[in-house]
Short mmCIF file of C-alpha atoms in Angstrom, two decimals:
data_model
loop_
_atom_site.label_atom_id
_atom_site.label_comp_id
_atom_site.label_asym_id
_atom_site.label_seq_id
_atom_site.Cartn_x
_atom_site.Cartn_y
_atom_site.Cartn_z
CA MET S 116 86.06 136.37 235.63
CA ALA S 117 82.36 136.32 235.12
CA LYS S 118 82.22 132.93 233.69
CA LYS S 119 84.33 131.57 236.46
CA SER S 120 81.49 133.28 238.96
CA GLY S 121 78.93 131.38 237.28
CA TYR S 122 77.55 133.84 234.82
CA ILE S 123 77.33 131.51 231.57
CA GLN S 124 75.88 134.13 229.38
CA ALA S 125 78.75 136.66 230.04
CA LYS S 126 79.39 138.49 226.98
CA ARG S 127 82.81 140.68 226.43
CA ILE S 128 82.32 143.66 224.08
CA ASP S 129 84.34 146.84 223.03
CA LEU S 130 82.13 149.81 224.06
CA ASN S 131 84.16 152.14 222.03
CA ARG S 132 83.25 150.14 218.78
CA GLN S 133 80.28 147.94 219.28
CA LYS S 134 76.61 148.14 220.30
CA LEU S 135 75.30 146.32 223.50
CA PRO S 136 74.38 142.71 222.36
CA PHE S 137 71.06 142.77 223.92
CA ARG S 138 67.46 143.52 222.62
CA LYS S 139 65.60 146.97 223.05
CA HIS S 140 63.93 147.17 226.24
CA MET S 141 65.39 144.01 227.89
CA PHE S 142 66.42 145.45 231.33
CA ASP S 143 64.86 147.16 234.38
CA ALA S 144 68.09 148.72 235.31
CA VAL S 145 71.65 149.06 234.39
CA ILE S 146 74.38 149.79 236.81
CA CYS S 147 77.16 151.49 235.17
CA ARG S 148 80.30 152.17 237.71
CA GLN S 149 83.57 153.73 236.78
CA VAL S 150 83.03 152.69 233.06
CA LEU S 151 82.20 155.78 231.07
CA GLU S 152 85.33 157.80 231.98
CA HIS S 153 87.40 155.02 229.90
CA LEU S 154 85.41 155.60 226.82
CA LEU S 155 86.37 157.79 223.66
CA PHE S 156 82.26 158.23 223.14
CA PRO S 157 80.61 157.81 226.35
CA LEU S 158 77.38 159.35 224.80
CA THR S 159 77.25 156.53 222.45
CA THR S 160 77.38 153.99 225.10
CA THR S 161 74.70 156.21 227.23
CA LYS S 162 72.29 156.13 224.18
CA GLU S 163 73.16 151.91 224.09
CA ILE S 164 71.99 151.60 227.85
CA TYR S 165 68.94 153.77 227.17
CA ARG S 166 68.13 151.64 224.25
CA VAL S 167 68.35 148.30 226.25
CA LEU S 168 66.41 149.62 229.15
CA LYS S 169 62.48 149.06 229.57
CA PRO S 170 60.15 152.10 229.22
CA THR S 171 60.23 152.40 233.14
CA GLY S 172 63.79 151.47 233.42
CA PHE S 173 66.59 153.42 235.09
CA LEU S 174 70.39 153.72 235.11
CA PHE S 175 72.65 154.17 237.94
CA VAL S 176 76.07 155.80 236.99
CA SER S 177 79.21 156.61 238.73
CA VAL S 178 82.12 158.43 237.40
CA PRO S 179 85.32 159.88 238.83
CA THR S 180 85.91 163.62 238.75
CA ARG S 181 89.32 164.96 237.88
CA ILE S 182 89.75 166.28 241.45
CA ASN S 183 89.69 162.65 242.67
CA SER S 184 93.37 162.09 243.15
CA LYS S 185 93.07 158.70 241.34
CA PHE S 186 91.66 159.97 238.19
CA ASP S 187 94.97 161.00 236.59
CA ASP S 188 96.88 158.30 238.25
CA ASP S 189 94.93 155.63 235.94
CA TYR S 190 96.24 156.15 232.49
CA THR S 191 93.15 154.35 230.94
CA HIS S 192 90.99 157.32 231.98
CA VAL S 193 90.03 159.31 228.95
CA ARG S 194 87.85 162.04 230.33
CA PRO S 195 86.92 163.35 233.70
CA PHE S 196 83.40 164.32 234.46
CA THR S 197 81.63 167.02 236.58
CA ALA S 198 77.90 166.64 237.86
CA HIS S 199 76.99 168.91 235.16
CA SER S 200 78.51 167.16 232.37
CA LEU S 201 77.18 163.74 233.41
CA GLU S 202 73.68 165.27 233.78
CA THR S 203 73.98 167.03 230.42
CA MET S 204 75.20 163.70 228.82
CA LEU S 205 72.40 161.70 230.42
CA TYR S 206 69.62 164.22 228.99
CA ASP S 207 71.33 164.08 225.67
CA ALA S 208 71.00 160.30 225.66
CA GLY S 209 67.12 160.57 226.28
CA PHE S 210 66.72 160.23 229.82
CA ILE S 211 63.73 162.36 231.19
CA LYS S 212 64.90 162.81 234.63
CA VAL S 213 68.29 162.94 236.45
CA VAL S 214 68.64 162.56 240.07
CA PRO S 215 72.12 163.63 241.31
CA ILE S 216 73.47 161.58 244.29
CA TYR S 217 75.90 163.44 246.59
CA ASN S 218 77.95 160.43 247.99
CA LEU S 219 80.37 162.00 250.17
CA ILE S 220 80.96 158.89 252.20
CA GLY S 221 84.40 158.73 250.51
CA ILE S 222 85.62 161.71 252.23
CA PRO S 223 88.20 160.66 254.93
CA GLY S 224 86.89 160.52 258.53
CA LEU S 225 82.93 161.51 257.33
CA GLY S 226 81.76 158.10 258.01
CA LEU S 227 83.35 157.93 261.55
CA LEU S 228 82.16 161.25 262.46
CA ALA S 229 78.61 160.43 261.48
CA ARG S 230 78.92 157.26 263.68
CA LEU S 231 80.35 159.17 266.58
CA PHE S 232 77.94 161.85 266.47
CA GLY S 233 74.87 159.49 265.67
CA TYR S 234 74.18 161.22 262.32
CA ASN S 235 72.31 159.53 259.48
CA ILE S 236 75.02 159.23 257.28
CA GLU S 237 72.93 159.56 254.01
CA ALA S 238 71.02 162.68 255.45
CA ALA S 239 74.36 164.31 256.59
CA SER S 240 76.10 163.90 253.40
CA ARG S 241 73.28 165.25 251.30
CA SER S 242 72.95 168.28 253.73
CA LEU S 243 76.75 168.77 253.46
CA ALA S 244 76.82 168.56 249.88
CA ASN S 245 74.09 171.03 249.49
CA LYS S 246 75.94 173.49 252.17
CA LEU S 247 79.40 172.98 250.39
CA PRO S 248 78.99 172.49 246.87
CA TRP S 249 82.52 172.17 246.19
CA LEU S 250 82.48 168.96 248.05
CA ARG S 251 80.63 167.40 245.32
CA GLU S 252 83.45 167.18 243.07
CA LEU S 253 86.00 165.69 245.68
CA THR S 254 84.36 162.17 245.16
CA ASN S 255 82.57 160.48 242.23
CA VAL S 256 79.86 162.02 240.51
CA GLU S 257 76.90 159.77 240.68
CA ALA S 258 73.17 159.72 239.50
CA VAL S 259 70.00 157.85 238.93
CA ALA S 260 68.70 158.64 235.07
CA ILE S 261 65.02 157.53 234.73
CA LYS S 262 63.76 157.02 231.22
#
């Protein structure tokens, strides 16, 4: 798929068994969306991501929670995450700062209500997540991890 899209250097690896095929400190940023929940040893892969990031690099990571109704419907999901378990894993991988992102836009109707009432959706979802912490676990758990 990557090669068909014009990415000639695309590489396919098994994250459960292989290291990332890149040299140390190669990337400014890594985006890891909906991957770690499929791995037997997500900490190993997270440490590999840390290795290939430049000293000032960062990781954006997103994983589903078990409360997300789609989690158990996908037989390839190995483990769910909570905000706490994701944050702990990122610190264990070596990251020095982890900033959780409470993206509640996936809650049905929230985006529509924000537009109807003229709310800033980002600020509104952050505020809502802070006032109702249980909402944080209804969607994906997302964070930015800084080296």
